[in-house]
């Protein structure tokens, strides 16, 4: 048999193999099998997107530089975290006074806070592995193939917290429904809690953090950026009472993080289902 005739059955079988792979991961984390053909919960819809969403424009949003350029075109440059440098290999000297933030352009959760010259040299030693790797393959997040492998350097945003609070806004069909607050992202007590668009608690044990002063501006900006999409998460920081766009997310928690209470998973899944054109 030729290579071509061998490739056809493998390609035809790929969706089934990918679905089985994702279903096993999902069951291990959630304790139940996902409904991949007819998703109901939000975490199931994330798996559905991995299998069925082939929107090239949405995939490009996984590229942080592209996402920031798009946000700047829509909102204005002053509402986007500045980029001080970008490329594939960090220069010998830091491009700006410290502290700085170094991130992978094409991945998630790959970042370093650089406060000293020693930190910069550590970043130069570590980041080549980020650039050489392709994020997302293990969990089926093929959209990251559209992101250009590389690094970006941003100013470290000074706030009272060790790292800026991260406000992740869940937008369905152009309307923001939920804000997920992340605290202590680089520490031992990373925690997140959920609020509705009016900062009313949705999750168990939400803590006592007040609403950001720029909540209304954040929500309005997120809705402008996510218009035309069934679902997007749009991430912001708040500095001196004003919002700064950080990045987009297509697969929050890869659909493997649990919601507490689980009814949040049901509610968000219903919102996504209402925006879906076809299954």
Short mmCIF file of N, CA, C and O in Angstrom, two decimals, residues 14-15 18-19 22-23 26 34-62 136 139-145 169-174 225-235 247-256 268-269 271-279:
data_model
loop_
_atom_site.label_atom_id
_atom_site.label_comp_id
_atom_site.label_asym_id
_atom_site.label_seq_id
_atom_site.Cartn_x
_atom_site.Cartn_y
_atom_site.Cartn_z
N UNK A 14 -8.93 10.11 13.14
CA UNK A 14 -8.38 11.08 14.09
C UNK A 14 -9.43 11.73 14.99
O UNK A 14 -9.22 11.82 16.21
N UNK A 15 -10.59 12.19 14.48
CA UNK A 15 -11.57 12.80 15.40
C UNK A 15 -12.00 11.84 16.51
O UNK A 15 -12.18 12.25 17.66
N UNK A 18 -9.08 11.57 18.99
CA UNK A 18 -8.97 12.79 19.78
C UNK A 18 -10.07 12.87 20.82
O UNK A 18 -9.84 13.26 21.97
N UNK A 19 -11.28 12.50 20.45
CA UNK A 19 -12.40 12.53 21.39
C UNK A 19 -12.17 11.57 22.55
O UNK A 19 -12.44 11.91 23.71
N UNK A 22 -9.54 13.12 24.89
CA UNK A 22 -10.09 14.19 25.72
C UNK A 22 -11.06 13.65 26.77
O UNK A 22 -11.09 14.13 27.91
N UNK A 23 -11.84 12.65 26.39
CA UNK A 23 -12.81 12.08 27.33
C UNK A 23 -12.11 11.45 28.53
O UNK A 23 -12.58 11.57 29.67
N UNK A 26 -10.93 14.21 30.80
CA UNK A 26 -12.09 14.83 31.44
C UNK A 26 -12.60 13.97 32.59
O UNK A 26 -12.88 14.46 33.69
N UNK A 34 -17.65 13.06 29.62
CA UNK A 34 -18.24 14.25 29.01
C UNK A 34 -19.22 13.89 27.90
O UNK A 34 -19.07 12.86 27.24
N UNK A 35 -20.19 14.75 27.68
CA UNK A 35 -21.11 14.62 26.56
C UNK A 35 -20.54 15.44 25.40
O UNK A 35 -20.89 16.60 25.21
N UNK A 36 -19.68 14.82 24.63
CA UNK A 36 -18.95 15.55 23.60
C UNK A 36 -19.82 15.85 22.38
O UNK A 36 -19.62 16.85 21.70
N UNK A 37 -20.77 14.99 22.08
CA UNK A 37 -21.63 15.21 20.91
C UNK A 37 -22.71 16.25 21.21
O UNK A 37 -23.10 17.02 20.33
N UNK A 38 -23.20 16.30 22.44
CA UNK A 38 -24.24 17.24 22.85
C UNK A 38 -23.81 17.89 24.17
O UNK A 38 -24.38 17.59 25.23
N UNK A 39 -22.83 18.77 24.14
CA UNK A 39 -22.32 19.34 25.40
C UNK A 39 -23.38 20.14 26.13
O UNK A 39 -24.19 20.84 25.51
N UNK A 40 -23.38 20.03 27.44
CA UNK A 40 -24.31 20.77 28.28
C UNK A 40 -23.56 21.72 29.21
O UNK A 40 -23.87 22.91 29.27
N UNK A 41 -22.58 21.20 29.90
CA UNK A 41 -21.82 22.01 30.84
C UNK A 41 -20.72 22.80 30.11
O UNK A 41 -20.27 22.41 29.04
N UNK A 42 -20.29 23.90 30.73
CA UNK A 42 -19.24 24.73 30.14
C UNK A 42 -17.98 23.91 29.88
O UNK A 42 -17.36 24.03 28.81
N UNK A 43 -17.58 23.09 30.84
CA UNK A 43 -16.37 22.30 30.68
C UNK A 43 -16.48 21.31 29.52
O UNK A 43 -15.47 20.96 28.90
N UNK A 44 -17.69 20.88 29.21
CA UNK A 44 -17.90 20.02 28.04
C UNK A 44 -17.81 20.83 26.75
O UNK A 44 -17.28 20.35 25.73
N UNK A 45 -18.29 22.06 26.78
CA UNK A 45 -18.20 22.92 25.59
C UNK A 45 -16.74 23.23 25.24
O UNK A 45 -16.39 23.37 24.06
N UNK A 46 -15.90 23.35 26.27
CA UNK A 46 -14.48 23.58 25.98
C UNK A 46 -13.90 22.40 25.19
O UNK A 46 -13.15 22.59 24.23
N UNK A 47 -14.27 21.18 25.57
CA UNK A 47 -13.81 20.01 24.82
C UNK A 47 -14.39 20.02 23.40
O UNK A 47 -13.70 19.67 22.43
N UNK A 48 -15.65 20.42 23.27
CA UNK A 48 -16.28 20.51 21.95
C UNK A 48 -15.51 21.47 21.05
O UNK A 48 -15.29 21.20 19.87
N UNK A 49 -15.09 22.62 21.61
CA UNK A 49 -14.33 23.59 20.81
C UNK A 49 -13.03 22.97 20.32
O UNK A 49 -12.64 23.19 19.17
N UNK A 50 -12.36 22.23 21.16
CA UNK A 50 -11.11 21.58 20.74
C UNK A 50 -11.33 20.68 19.53
O UNK A 50 -10.50 20.61 18.62
N UNK A 51 -12.45 19.98 19.52
CA UNK A 51 -12.72 18.99 18.48
C UNK A 51 -13.29 19.60 17.21
O UNK A 51 -13.02 19.09 16.11
N UNK A 52 -14.06 20.69 17.32
CA UNK A 52 -14.86 21.13 16.19
C UNK A 52 -14.61 22.56 15.71
O UNK A 52 -14.97 22.88 14.58
N UNK A 53 -14.04 23.40 16.55
CA UNK A 53 -13.86 24.81 16.17
C UNK A 53 -12.63 24.95 15.29
O UNK A 53 -11.51 24.69 15.73
N UNK A 54 -12.83 25.37 14.04
CA UNK A 54 -11.71 25.56 13.11
C UNK A 54 -11.66 27.00 12.61
O UNK A 54 -11.19 27.27 11.52
N UNK A 55 -12.14 27.93 13.41
CA UNK A 55 -12.15 29.34 13.04
C UNK A 55 -10.72 29.89 13.12
O UNK A 55 -10.15 30.00 14.21
N UNK A 56 -10.15 30.25 11.97
CA UNK A 56 -8.75 30.68 11.92
C UNK A 56 -8.55 32.02 12.65
O UNK A 56 -7.52 32.22 13.31
N UNK A 57 -9.51 32.91 12.54
CA UNK A 57 -9.38 34.19 13.22
C UNK A 57 -9.38 34.03 14.72
O UNK A 57 -8.63 34.71 15.44
N UNK A 58 -10.22 33.14 15.23
CA UNK A 58 -10.25 32.89 16.67
C UNK A 58 -8.95 32.23 17.11
O UNK A 58 -8.40 32.56 18.17
N UNK A 59 -8.43 31.31 16.32
CA UNK A 59 -7.18 30.64 16.67
C UNK A 59 -6.04 31.63 16.80
O UNK A 59 -5.18 31.50 17.68
N UNK A 60 -6.01 32.67 15.96
CA UNK A 60 -4.93 33.64 16.02
C UNK A 60 -4.91 34.42 17.34
O UNK A 60 -3.88 34.99 17.71
N UNK A 61 -6.03 34.43 18.04
CA UNK A 61 -6.07 35.14 19.32
C UNK A 61 -5.22 34.45 20.38
O UNK A 61 -4.96 35.04 21.43
N UNK A 62 -4.78 33.21 20.14
CA UNK A 62 -3.86 32.56 21.07
C UNK A 62 -2.48 33.18 21.02
O UNK A 62 -1.66 32.95 21.92
N UNK A 136 -0.13 23.15 24.01
CA UNK A 136 -1.50 22.78 23.73
C UNK A 136 -1.74 21.42 23.14
O UNK A 136 -2.88 20.95 23.08
N UNK A 139 -3.40 18.46 25.45
CA UNK A 139 -4.81 18.60 25.81
C UNK A 139 -5.69 18.98 24.62
O UNK A 139 -6.84 19.38 24.79
N UNK A 140 -5.16 18.84 23.40
CA UNK A 140 -5.98 19.02 22.21
C UNK A 140 -6.27 20.46 21.84
O UNK A 140 -7.18 20.72 21.05
N UNK A 141 -5.51 21.41 22.38
CA UNK A 141 -5.75 22.83 22.09
C UNK A 141 -4.98 23.22 20.83
O UNK A 141 -4.02 24.00 20.86
N UNK A 142 -5.43 22.68 19.69
CA UNK A 142 -4.70 22.83 18.43
C UNK A 142 -4.67 24.28 17.95
O UNK A 142 -3.84 24.64 17.11
N UNK A 143 -5.52 25.14 18.48
CA UNK A 143 -5.54 26.55 18.07
C UNK A 143 -4.19 27.22 18.30
O UNK A 143 -3.84 28.18 17.59
N UNK A 144 -3.41 26.74 19.28
CA UNK A 144 -2.12 27.36 19.58
C UNK A 144 -1.12 27.19 18.44
O UNK A 144 -0.07 27.86 18.44
N UNK A 145 -1.41 26.35 17.47
CA UNK A 145 -0.53 26.25 16.30
C UNK A 145 -0.51 27.56 15.53
O UNK A 145 0.43 27.82 14.77
N UNK A 169 -12.79 37.80 32.29
CA UNK A 169 -14.20 38.06 32.01
C UNK A 169 -14.70 37.08 30.96
O UNK A 169 -14.18 37.00 29.85
N UNK A 170 -15.75 36.33 31.32
CA UNK A 170 -16.35 35.32 30.45
C UNK A 170 -17.46 36.00 29.65
O UNK A 170 -18.44 36.48 30.23
N UNK A 171 -17.29 36.02 28.32
CA UNK A 171 -18.22 36.75 27.44
C UNK A 171 -18.86 35.76 26.46
O UNK A 171 -18.16 35.05 25.74
N UNK A 172 -20.17 35.74 26.43
CA UNK A 172 -20.94 34.84 25.56
C UNK A 172 -21.76 35.68 24.59
O UNK A 172 -22.60 36.48 25.02
N UNK A 173 -21.51 35.50 23.29
CA UNK A 173 -22.28 36.25 22.30
C UNK A 173 -22.19 37.74 22.48
O UNK A 173 -23.14 38.47 22.21
N UNK A 174 -21.03 38.23 22.95
CA UNK A 174 -20.84 39.66 23.12
C UNK A 174 -21.37 40.24 24.42
O UNK A 174 -21.33 41.45 24.61
N UNK A 225 -14.42 43.59 22.58
CA UNK A 225 -13.39 42.71 22.04
C UNK A 225 -13.94 41.34 21.67
O UNK A 225 -13.45 40.71 20.72
N UNK A 226 -14.94 40.86 22.39
CA UNK A 226 -15.46 39.51 22.17
C UNK A 226 -16.67 39.48 21.25
O UNK A 226 -17.23 38.41 21.00
N UNK A 227 -17.08 40.62 20.73
CA UNK A 227 -18.24 40.66 19.84
C UNK A 227 -18.02 39.74 18.64
O UNK A 227 -16.94 39.69 18.07
N UNK A 228 -19.07 39.00 18.29
CA UNK A 228 -18.99 38.10 17.14
C UNK A 228 -18.51 36.70 17.45
O UNK A 228 -18.42 35.87 16.55
N UNK A 229 -18.20 36.43 18.70
CA UNK A 229 -17.74 35.09 19.11
C UNK A 229 -18.78 34.45 20.02
O UNK A 229 -19.42 35.13 20.83
N UNK A 230 -18.94 33.12 19.90
CA UNK A 230 -19.86 32.44 20.80
C UNK A 230 -19.37 32.53 22.24
O UNK A 230 -20.15 32.80 23.16
N UNK A 231 -18.08 32.33 22.45
CA UNK A 231 -17.49 32.50 23.78
C UNK A 231 -16.04 32.93 23.65
O UNK A 231 -15.28 32.40 22.83
N UNK A 232 -15.65 33.90 24.46
CA UNK A 232 -14.25 34.26 24.66
C UNK A 232 -14.08 34.69 26.12
O UNK A 232 -14.98 35.29 26.71
N UNK A 233 -12.92 34.38 26.66
CA UNK A 233 -12.54 34.97 27.94
C UNK A 233 -11.54 36.08 27.65
O UNK A 233 -10.60 35.90 26.87
N UNK A 234 -11.78 37.24 28.25
CA UNK A 234 -10.94 38.41 28.03
C UNK A 234 -10.36 38.83 29.37
O UNK A 234 -11.12 39.08 30.32
N UNK A 235 -9.04 38.92 29.46
CA UNK A 235 -8.36 39.11 30.74
C UNK A 235 -7.84 40.55 30.89
O UNK A 235 -7.24 41.11 29.96
N UNK A 247 -4.73 39.53 27.75
CA UNK A 247 -4.75 38.52 26.70
C UNK A 247 -6.15 37.93 26.57
O UNK A 247 -7.03 38.19 27.39
N UNK A 248 -6.31 37.13 25.50
CA UNK A 248 -7.53 36.35 25.30
C UNK A 248 -7.29 34.91 25.74
O UNK A 248 -6.15 34.44 25.79
N UNK A 249 -8.38 34.20 26.03
CA UNK A 249 -8.30 32.77 26.33
C UNK A 249 -9.46 32.06 25.66
O UNK A 249 -10.62 32.49 25.79
N UNK A 250 -9.16 30.96 24.97
CA UNK A 250 -10.18 30.17 24.29
C UNK A 250 -10.59 28.94 25.08
O UNK A 250 -11.67 28.40 24.88
N UNK A 251 -9.71 28.48 25.98
CA UNK A 251 -9.94 27.21 26.69
C UNK A 251 -9.67 27.39 28.19
O UNK A 251 -8.69 26.86 28.72
N UNK A 252 -10.51 28.10 28.92
CA UNK A 252 -10.22 28.30 30.35
C UNK A 252 -10.01 26.98 31.09
O UNK A 252 -10.87 26.10 31.08
N UNK A 253 -8.85 26.88 31.71
CA UNK A 253 -8.54 25.67 32.46
C UNK A 253 -8.56 24.41 31.63
O UNK A 253 -8.58 23.30 32.17
N UNK A 254 -8.54 24.58 30.30
CA UNK A 254 -8.67 23.47 29.35
C UNK A 254 -9.95 22.67 29.59
O UNK A 254 -10.06 21.52 29.16
N UNK A 255 -10.91 23.28 30.28
CA UNK A 255 -12.15 22.57 30.59
C UNK A 255 -11.97 21.49 31.63
O UNK A 255 -12.86 20.64 31.80
N UNK A 256 -10.87 21.53 32.37
CA UNK A 256 -10.58 20.50 33.36
C UNK A 256 -10.68 21.00 34.79
O UNK A 256 -10.76 20.20 35.72
N UNK A 268 -23.01 28.35 32.89
CA UNK A 268 -22.15 28.85 31.81
C UNK A 268 -22.31 28.00 30.55
O UNK A 268 -22.25 28.52 29.43
N UNK A 269 -22.53 26.70 30.74
CA UNK A 269 -22.77 25.84 29.58
C UNK A 269 -24.05 26.22 28.86
O UNK A 269 -24.11 26.20 27.62
N UNK A 271 -25.32 29.24 28.72
CA UNK A 271 -25.03 30.48 28.00
C UNK A 271 -24.30 30.20 26.70
O UNK A 271 -24.58 30.84 25.66
N UNK A 272 -23.36 29.28 26.73
CA UNK A 272 -22.63 28.94 25.50
C UNK A 272 -23.56 28.25 24.50
O UNK A 272 -23.53 28.54 23.30
N UNK A 273 -24.38 27.35 25.02
CA UNK A 273 -25.29 26.61 24.15
C UNK A 273 -26.25 27.55 23.41
O UNK A 273 -26.58 27.33 22.24
N UNK A 274 -26.66 28.61 24.06
CA UNK A 274 -27.57 29.57 23.44
C UNK A 274 -26.91 30.30 22.27
O UNK A 274 -27.61 30.80 21.38
N UNK A 275 -25.58 30.36 22.27
CA UNK A 275 -24.86 31.06 21.20
C UNK A 275 -24.43 30.13 20.07
O UNK A 275 -24.05 30.61 19.00
N UNK A 276 -24.50 28.85 20.31
CA UNK A 276 -24.03 27.90 19.29
C UNK A 276 -25.00 27.85 18.13
O UNK A 276 -26.22 27.75 18.32
N UNK A 277 -24.48 27.89 16.93
CA UNK A 277 -25.33 27.81 15.73
C UNK A 277 -25.70 26.37 15.44
O UNK A 277 -26.85 26.02 15.20
N UNK A 278 -24.69 25.49 15.44
CA UNK A 278 -24.91 24.07 15.16
C UNK A 278 -24.03 23.24 16.07
O UNK A 278 -23.05 23.72 16.62
N UNK A 279 -24.38 21.99 16.19
CA UNK A 279 -23.55 21.02 16.91
C UNK A 279 -23.05 19.98 15.91
O UNK A 279 -23.75 19.66 14.97
#
